[in-house]
């Protein structure tokens, strides 16, 4: 792990800046940096630099660390994201204001370097690079206001870096990602199956779900590793009254189209299918929930910094488990907490600069981790946890699977191409290191060209990552159905991860190494991209 070409971020930074709600001061030198009752302490170990923060009553907002070093002009960089990718993962040259959350890769002259913070830090961390050095910001805000630690100490981050020579950038990225997470949790077998979202879009029923179950059972007949059928948004109590909204309400009963969720799980299981279910843990209008459990800026959503909120969510999860569901997909928590999609967060983290969570002694990162841990532990290893719209770097170790890209589509191929292929390629180094990477479904409908969709289906099925399909029974002709059946069979067995061979040069890799063979895909229609506004 000796750095010979790029700067070593495990050494003391050249400057440290402490930002509080009342002042901003910069310092140089030393392992202990005090500012009134605030103390930043650094500890070097053999493999990382640990950064601690303690304070009494001063509200602290950010800690910035700067390492001055001349970086090669031709260096290209690849960044991670706050939560999902939005078709925007890419290798680029210097963009000094580019926010690179959690970790990034650098590559030049066949030298690859990775820089990052280990998973589950107590701060929201991001890097910026310019030709004169690297800056790491530890955002320790509580929502939009400074954290008040009351004498507590945080571990803002454990900084790691590594350099690689003589191996491909992709395999170097995989090796570096292993340094970021040593305690990921994973499903015991490959995960595959069906999810009704991309043909139903929330308008479904118990009868349609059972039809899906029968269809999936026929497609996977004889496969030893059994598939999952995930009931997505649309089953919850008040969803039928708001059928055009992605909305969550009480999570302990279905609506008139889903009258008995426990019985439905049992009927799905009778097809030798594993039942799965979606829910939105933070949006809940149940009148039994105490007012103090709700966010001050949105009473429809819960504040997970409140212990009673976490207890309520824990019981929601246990209810779903008790009904018989063996995959729990939790969604929307980043947006519900921060009011930003990941693509818009940049360095602001939240668009509520005047708001704090109930417990101001906790950073946003700690509050998010508490939520994920509560959901994971409440499942008691009886169900796989699949995160969606989640901060993956804070969820590694608390979810077996993570939806790493924005939604694909059952209506428009361009959205699937942009979102799905991009996140599968660039988040692949996280697969089987942080969690299983879920690049989202293959939405098979009459609205999407089968020729293009079949390629996406093939890549997912042979990628070594989970495959979920959204296909309404009766959509496919027999020949297409046989291809779908083969794809599901392939996804049901353990296989090596696919490698994007041209990820250095495009946001949408077309050349892949699959099972030792070079496979080329054609993602684009001969008439060109149809919709640039997706």
mmCIF file of C-alpha atoms in Angstrom, residues 46-313:
data_model
loop_
_atom_site.group_PDB
_atom_site.id
_atom_site.type_symbol
_atom_site.label_atom_id
_atom_site.label_comp_id
_atom_site.label_asym_id
_atom_site.label_seq_id
_atom_site.Cartn_x
_atom_site.Cartn_y
_atom_site.Cartn_z
ATOM 1 C CA UNK A 46 -0.438 1.254 9.352
ATOM 2 C CA UNK A 47 -3.219 1.366 6.777
ATOM 3 C CA UNK A 48 -5.327 4.489 7.350
ATOM 4 C CA UNK A 49 -5.665 7.920 8.907
ATOM 5 C CA UNK A 50 -8.457 8.153 11.474
ATOM 6 C CA UNK A 51 -10.100 11.540 11.917
ATOM 7 C CA UNK A 52 -11.932 12.289 15.162
ATOM 8 C CA UNK A 53 -14.067 15.274 16.106
ATOM 9 C CA UNK A 54 -15.172 16.325 19.587
ATOM 10 C CA UNK A 55 -16.858 19.472 20.881
ATOM 11 C CA UNK A 56 -18.932 20.780 23.727
ATOM 12 C CA UNK A 57 -21.639 23.321 22.843
ATOM 13 C CA UNK A 58 -20.293 24.802 19.593
ATOM 14 C CA UNK A 59 -22.372 23.741 16.568
ATOM 15 C CA UNK A 60 -19.884 22.282 14.075
ATOM 16 C CA UNK A 61 -20.664 22.133 10.379
ATOM 17 C CA UNK A 62 -17.660 20.863 8.406
ATOM 18 C CA UNK A 63 -14.031 19.805 8.668
ATOM 19 C CA UNK A 64 -11.927 20.315 5.551
ATOM 20 C CA UNK A 65 -8.564 18.646 5.009
ATOM 21 C CA UNK A 66 -6.159 19.677 2.263
ATOM 22 C CA UNK A 67 -3.151 17.834 0.872
ATOM 23 C CA UNK A 68 -1.063 19.954 -1.476
ATOM 24 C CA UNK A 69 0.563 17.923 -4.253
ATOM 25 C CA UNK A 70 1.152 18.358 -7.967
ATOM 26 C CA UNK A 71 -1.042 15.878 -9.833
ATOM 27 C CA UNK A 72 -0.205 14.860 -13.420
ATOM 28 C CA UNK A 73 -2.051 17.031 -15.929
ATOM 29 C CA UNK A 74 -3.315 14.025 -17.916
ATOM 30 C CA UNK A 75 -4.891 12.278 -14.880
ATOM 31 C CA UNK A 76 -8.481 11.175 -15.238
ATOM 32 C CA UNK A 77 -10.837 10.662 -12.326
ATOM 33 C CA UNK A 78 -13.888 8.507 -11.642
ATOM 34 C CA UNK A 79 -16.128 9.366 -8.701
ATOM 35 C CA UNK A 80 -18.709 7.557 -6.632
ATOM 36 C CA UNK A 81 -22.123 9.126 -5.841
ATOM 37 C CA UNK A 82 -24.056 10.151 -2.741
ATOM 38 C CA UNK A 83 -26.694 7.480 -3.305
ATOM 39 C CA UNK A 84 -27.799 6.054 -6.682
ATOM 40 C CA UNK A 85 -26.212 6.810 -10.011
ATOM 41 C CA UNK A 86 -28.276 8.813 -12.486
ATOM 42 C CA UNK A 87 -26.518 7.799 -15.679
ATOM 43 C CA UNK A 88 -23.699 10.145 -14.685
ATOM 44 C CA UNK A 89 -20.826 7.863 -13.669
ATOM 45 C CA UNK A 90 -17.822 8.618 -15.878
ATOM 46 C CA UNK A 91 -14.095 9.138 -16.128
ATOM 47 C CA UNK A 92 -13.172 12.826 -16.512
ATOM 48 C CA UNK A 93 -10.175 15.111 -16.344
ATOM 49 C CA UNK A 94 -9.738 17.849 -13.764
ATOM 50 C CA UNK A 95 -12.967 19.531 -12.664
ATOM 51 C CA UNK A 96 -11.880 21.334 -9.461
ATOM 52 C CA UNK A 97 -15.449 21.908 -8.232
ATOM 53 C CA UNK A 98 -16.557 18.335 -8.940
ATOM 54 C CA UNK A 99 -17.934 16.758 -5.769
ATOM 55 C CA UNK A 100 -16.731 13.156 -5.455
ATOM 56 C CA UNK A 101 -18.577 11.476 -2.549
ATOM 57 C CA UNK A 102 -16.970 8.796 -0.407
ATOM 58 C CA UNK A 103 -14.166 7.692 -2.755
ATOM 59 C CA UNK A 104 -12.678 8.192 -6.197
ATOM 60 C CA UNK A 105 -10.245 6.604 -8.634
ATOM 61 C CA UNK A 106 -7.383 8.313 -10.455
ATOM 62 C CA UNK A 107 -5.620 6.928 -13.516
ATOM 63 C CA UNK A 108 -2.662 8.037 -15.604
ATOM 64 C CA UNK A 109 0.230 6.383 -17.449
ATOM 65 C CA UNK A 110 -0.994 2.910 -16.457
ATOM 66 C CA UNK A 111 -0.898 3.890 -12.769
ATOM 67 C CA UNK A 112 -4.193 3.522 -10.889
ATOM 68 C CA UNK A 113 -4.883 5.016 -7.469
ATOM 69 C CA UNK A 114 -7.870 4.889 -5.174
ATOM 70 C CA UNK A 115 -8.669 7.402 -2.425
ATOM 71 C CA UNK A 116 -11.576 7.124 -0.034
ATOM 72 C CA UNK A 117 -13.066 6.722 3.405
ATOM 73 C CA UNK A 118 -14.151 3.378 4.788
ATOM 74 C CA UNK A 119 -17.839 2.576 4.872
ATOM 75 C CA UNK A 120 -20.162 3.870 7.602
ATOM 76 C CA UNK A 121 -18.278 7.005 8.699
ATOM 77 C CA UNK A 122 -19.944 9.455 11.090
ATOM 78 C CA UNK A 123 -19.712 12.258 8.505
ATOM 79 C CA UNK A 124 -20.913 12.745 4.952
ATOM 80 C CA UNK A 125 -17.549 12.831 3.161
ATOM 81 C CA UNK A 126 -16.565 14.072 -0.282
ATOM 82 C CA UNK A 127 -13.382 14.815 -2.206
ATOM 83 C CA UNK A 128 -12.399 17.509 -4.703
ATOM 84 C CA UNK A 129 -9.285 17.395 -6.892
ATOM 85 C CA UNK A 130 -7.398 20.123 -8.692
ATOM 86 C CA UNK A 131 -3.926 20.109 -10.293
ATOM 87 C CA UNK A 132 -2.403 21.391 -7.026
ATOM 88 C CA UNK A 133 -3.886 18.892 -4.594
ATOM 89 C CA UNK A 134 -6.769 17.011 -2.990
ATOM 90 C CA UNK A 135 -9.400 18.283 -0.552
ATOM 91 C CA UNK A 136 -11.566 16.099 1.690
ATOM 92 C CA UNK A 137 -14.638 17.601 3.358
ATOM 93 C CA UNK A 138 -16.290 15.945 6.362
ATOM 94 C CA UNK A 139 -19.862 17.259 6.537
ATOM 95 C CA UNK A 140 -20.992 16.842 10.160
ATOM 96 C CA UNK A 141 -24.214 18.816 9.900
ATOM 97 C CA UNK A 142 -27.395 17.642 11.571
ATOM 98 C CA UNK A 143 -29.734 18.217 8.654
ATOM 99 C CA UNK A 144 -28.999 21.812 7.698
ATOM 100 C CA UNK A 145 -27.570 22.994 11.027
ATOM 101 C CA UNK A 146 -24.388 22.313 12.958
ATOM 102 C CA UNK A 147 -24.122 19.231 15.120
ATOM 103 C CA UNK A 148 -23.963 19.864 18.900
ATOM 104 C CA UNK A 149 -21.882 17.038 20.332
ATOM 105 C CA UNK A 150 -22.168 17.849 24.042
ATOM 106 C CA UNK A 151 -18.735 16.397 24.704
ATOM 107 C CA UNK A 152 -19.092 13.352 22.452
ATOM 108 C CA UNK A 153 -16.436 12.228 20.005
ATOM 109 C CA UNK A 154 -17.136 11.167 16.424
ATOM 110 C CA UNK A 155 -15.032 9.115 14.070
ATOM 111 C CA UNK A 156 -15.521 11.351 11.059
ATOM 112 C CA UNK A 157 -13.684 8.978 8.746
ATOM 113 C CA UNK A 158 -10.964 6.415 8.242
ATOM 114 C CA UNK A 159 -9.019 7.559 5.195
ATOM 115 C CA UNK A 160 -7.436 4.945 2.943
ATOM 116 C CA UNK A 161 -5.578 5.083 -0.353
ATOM 117 C CA UNK A 162 -3.733 2.648 -2.570
ATOM 118 C CA UNK A 163 -1.777 2.550 -5.810
ATOM 119 C CA UNK A 164 -1.767 -0.223 -8.422
ATOM 120 C CA UNK A 165 0.437 -0.939 -11.415
ATOM 121 C CA UNK A 166 0.364 -3.814 -13.876
ATOM 122 C CA UNK A 167 -3.357 -4.655 -13.619
ATOM 123 C CA UNK A 168 -6.355 -3.231 -15.441
ATOM 124 C CA UNK A 169 -8.135 -0.213 -13.937
ATOM 125 C CA UNK A 170 -11.265 -2.303 -13.385
ATOM 126 C CA UNK A 171 -9.532 -4.988 -11.354
ATOM 127 C CA UNK A 172 -7.595 -2.302 -9.496
ATOM 128 C CA UNK A 173 -10.915 -0.634 -8.646
ATOM 129 C CA UNK A 174 -12.225 -3.950 -7.304
ATOM 130 C CA UNK A 175 -9.116 -4.405 -5.144
ATOM 131 C CA UNK A 176 -9.365 -0.876 -3.789
ATOM 132 C CA UNK A 177 -13.066 -1.245 -3.001
ATOM 133 C CA UNK A 178 -12.192 -4.200 -0.781
ATOM 134 C CA UNK A 179 -10.148 -1.810 1.376
ATOM 135 C CA UNK A 180 -13.263 0.272 1.988
ATOM 136 C CA UNK A 181 -15.441 -2.513 3.358
ATOM 137 C CA UNK A 182 -14.414 -5.667 5.206
ATOM 138 C CA UNK A 183 -17.790 -6.551 6.747
ATOM 139 C CA UNK A 184 -20.377 -6.482 3.988
ATOM 140 C CA UNK A 185 -23.404 -8.766 4.277
ATOM 141 C CA UNK A 186 -24.663 -10.794 1.338
ATOM 142 C CA UNK A 187 -27.434 -13.176 0.286
ATOM 143 C CA UNK A 188 -26.557 -16.845 0.630
ATOM 144 C CA UNK A 189 -27.329 -17.535 -3.039
ATOM 145 C CA UNK A 190 -27.780 -15.598 -6.296
ATOM 146 C CA UNK A 191 -30.927 -13.462 -6.223
ATOM 147 C CA UNK A 192 -33.316 -13.278 -9.174
ATOM 148 C CA UNK A 193 -36.997 -13.168 -9.933
ATOM 149 C CA UNK A 194 -39.725 -10.689 -10.782
ATOM 150 C CA UNK A 195 -40.967 -7.284 -9.662
ATOM 151 C CA UNK A 196 -44.265 -5.945 -10.985
ATOM 152 C CA UNK A 197 -43.355 -2.234 -11.008
ATOM 153 C CA UNK A 198 -42.312 -1.663 -14.616
ATOM 154 C CA UNK A 199 -45.503 -2.978 -16.127
ATOM 155 C CA UNK A 200 -47.950 -2.111 -13.331
ATOM 156 C CA UNK A 201 -46.520 1.193 -12.031
ATOM 157 C CA UNK A 202 -48.472 0.907 -8.791
ATOM 158 C CA UNK A 203 -51.792 -0.182 -10.287
ATOM 159 C CA UNK A 204 -52.004 -3.822 -9.369
ATOM 160 C CA UNK A 205 -54.014 -6.298 -7.342
ATOM 161 C CA UNK A 206 -53.740 -9.537 -5.434
ATOM 162 C CA UNK A 207 -55.092 -11.405 -8.461
ATOM 163 C CA UNK A 208 -52.429 -9.936 -10.753
ATOM 164 C CA UNK A 209 -49.677 -10.789 -8.260
ATOM 165 C CA UNK A 210 -50.837 -14.407 -8.088
ATOM 166 C CA UNK A 211 -50.886 -14.521 -11.875
ATOM 167 C CA UNK A 212 -47.296 -13.257 -11.824
ATOM 168 C CA UNK A 213 -46.410 -15.960 -9.294
ATOM 169 C CA UNK A 214 -47.868 -18.716 -11.441
ATOM 170 C CA UNK A 215 -46.040 -17.356 -14.505
ATOM 171 C CA UNK A 216 -42.715 -17.072 -12.661
ATOM 172 C CA UNK A 217 -43.140 -20.599 -11.300
ATOM 173 C CA UNK A 218 -43.623 -21.923 -14.832
ATOM 174 C CA UNK A 219 -40.592 -20.004 -16.141
ATOM 175 C CA UNK A 220 -38.355 -21.333 -13.347
ATOM 176 C CA UNK A 221 -39.691 -24.852 -13.036
ATOM 177 C CA UNK A 222 -36.939 -27.249 -12.009
ATOM 178 C CA UNK A 223 -34.448 -24.601 -10.857
ATOM 179 C CA UNK A 224 -32.994 -25.496 -7.468
ATOM 180 C CA UNK A 225 -32.360 -21.901 -6.344
ATOM 181 C CA UNK A 226 -35.863 -20.447 -6.173
ATOM 182 C CA UNK A 227 -36.782 -16.936 -7.375
ATOM 183 C CA UNK A 228 -38.320 -13.982 -5.542
ATOM 184 C CA UNK A 229 -41.527 -12.208 -6.489
ATOM 185 C CA UNK A 230 -41.462 -8.630 -5.176
ATOM 186 C CA UNK A 231 -44.725 -6.739 -4.701
ATOM 187 C CA UNK A 232 -43.802 -3.127 -5.374
ATOM 188 C CA UNK A 233 -45.613 0.118 -4.545
ATOM 189 C CA UNK A 234 -49.411 -0.127 -4.717
ATOM 190 C CA UNK A 235 -50.383 -2.556 -1.977
ATOM 191 C CA UNK A 236 -50.443 -0.203 1.026
ATOM 192 C CA UNK A 237 -53.618 0.879 2.767
ATOM 193 C CA UNK A 238 -54.218 4.334 1.276
ATOM 194 C CA UNK A 239 -52.364 3.927 -2.026
ATOM 195 C CA UNK A 240 -55.603 3.304 -3.941
ATOM 196 C CA UNK A 241 -56.835 6.767 -3.012
ATOM 197 C CA UNK A 242 -53.662 8.353 -4.409
ATOM 198 C CA UNK A 243 -52.949 6.064 -7.334
ATOM 199 C CA UNK A 244 -50.737 8.526 -9.224
ATOM 200 C CA UNK A 245 -48.381 9.253 -6.303
ATOM 201 C CA UNK A 246 -45.409 7.310 -4.978
ATOM 202 C CA UNK A 247 -46.870 7.505 -1.543
ATOM 203 C CA UNK A 248 -46.574 5.668 1.730
ATOM 204 C CA UNK A 249 -49.010 5.483 4.613
ATOM 205 C CA UNK A 250 -49.530 2.923 7.360
ATOM 206 C CA UNK A 251 -47.565 -0.209 6.527
ATOM 207 C CA UNK A 252 -49.471 -2.747 8.564
ATOM 208 C CA UNK A 253 -52.394 -3.546 6.247
ATOM 209 C CA UNK A 254 -53.189 -3.667 2.551
ATOM 210 C CA UNK A 255 -55.908 -1.870 0.620
ATOM 211 C CA UNK A 256 -59.094 -3.180 -0.987
ATOM 212 C CA UNK A 257 -57.085 -4.658 -3.880
ATOM 213 C CA UNK A 258 -54.751 -6.367 -1.388
ATOM 214 C CA UNK A 259 -57.124 -7.412 1.402
ATOM 215 C CA UNK A 260 -54.875 -9.897 3.229
ATOM 216 C CA UNK A 261 -51.126 -9.480 2.845
ATOM 217 C CA UNK A 262 -50.247 -12.494 4.996
ATOM 218 C CA UNK A 263 -52.535 -14.759 2.991
ATOM 219 C CA UNK A 264 -51.057 -13.382 -0.230
ATOM 220 C CA UNK A 265 -47.518 -14.211 0.915
ATOM 221 C CA UNK A 266 -48.653 -17.731 1.735
ATOM 222 C CA UNK A 267 -50.255 -18.156 -1.681
ATOM 223 C CA UNK A 268 -47.074 -16.918 -3.417
ATOM 224 C CA UNK A 269 -44.994 -19.348 -1.365
ATOM 225 C CA UNK A 270 -47.307 -22.180 -2.422
ATOM 226 C CA UNK A 271 -45.906 -21.744 -5.951
ATOM 227 C CA UNK A 272 -42.421 -22.388 -4.497
ATOM 228 C CA UNK A 273 -41.696 -18.684 -4.951
ATOM 229 C CA UNK A 274 -40.138 -16.487 -2.254
ATOM 230 C CA UNK A 275 -42.398 -13.501 -1.485
ATOM 231 C CA UNK A 276 -40.882 -10.003 -1.402
ATOM 232 C CA UNK A 277 -42.380 -6.599 -0.670
ATOM 233 C CA UNK A 278 -41.644 -2.875 -1.040
ATOM 234 C CA UNK A 279 -42.230 -0.155 1.547
ATOM 235 C CA UNK A 280 -41.349 3.470 2.223
ATOM 236 C CA UNK A 281 -40.349 3.500 5.896
ATOM 237 C CA UNK A 282 -40.210 7.250 6.543
ATOM 238 C CA UNK A 283 -43.483 8.313 4.970
ATOM 239 C CA UNK A 284 -46.275 7.342 7.321
ATOM 240 C CA UNK A 285 -49.484 9.137 8.308
ATOM 241 C CA UNK A 286 -50.586 6.627 10.911
ATOM 242 C CA UNK A 287 -52.316 8.784 13.547
ATOM 243 C CA UNK A 288 -51.021 6.541 16.331
ATOM 244 C CA UNK A 289 -47.475 7.817 15.744
ATOM 245 C CA UNK A 290 -46.540 10.566 18.268
ATOM 246 C CA UNK A 291 -46.081 14.058 16.763
ATOM 247 C CA UNK A 292 -42.487 14.294 18.056
ATOM 248 C CA UNK A 293 -41.596 11.400 15.738
ATOM 249 C CA UNK A 294 -42.328 13.531 12.669
ATOM 250 C CA UNK A 295 -39.966 15.787 10.751
ATOM 251 C CA UNK A 296 -40.452 19.447 11.646
ATOM 252 C CA UNK A 297 -40.416 20.423 7.955
ATOM 253 C CA UNK A 298 -42.681 17.600 6.713
ATOM 254 C CA UNK A 299 -45.137 16.005 9.135
ATOM 255 C CA UNK A 300 -45.930 13.270 6.598
ATOM 256 C CA UNK A 301 -42.438 11.862 7.185
ATOM 257 C CA UNK A 302 -40.810 10.421 10.277
ATOM 258 C CA UNK A 303 -37.652 11.657 11.998
ATOM 259 C CA UNK A 304 -35.313 8.698 12.557
ATOM 260 C CA UNK A 305 -33.222 10.611 15.099
ATOM 261 C CA UNK A 306 -36.081 9.943 17.553
ATOM 262 C CA UNK A 307 -35.830 6.522 19.291
ATOM 263 C CA UNK A 308 -39.597 6.031 19.154
ATOM 264 C CA UNK A 309 -39.478 6.444 15.372
ATOM 265 C CA UNK A 310 -36.918 3.675 15.040
ATOM 266 C CA UNK A 311 -39.022 1.460 17.292
ATOM 267 C CA UNK A 312 -42.062 2.083 15.079
ATOM 268 C CA UNK A 313 -40.131 1.281 11.888
#
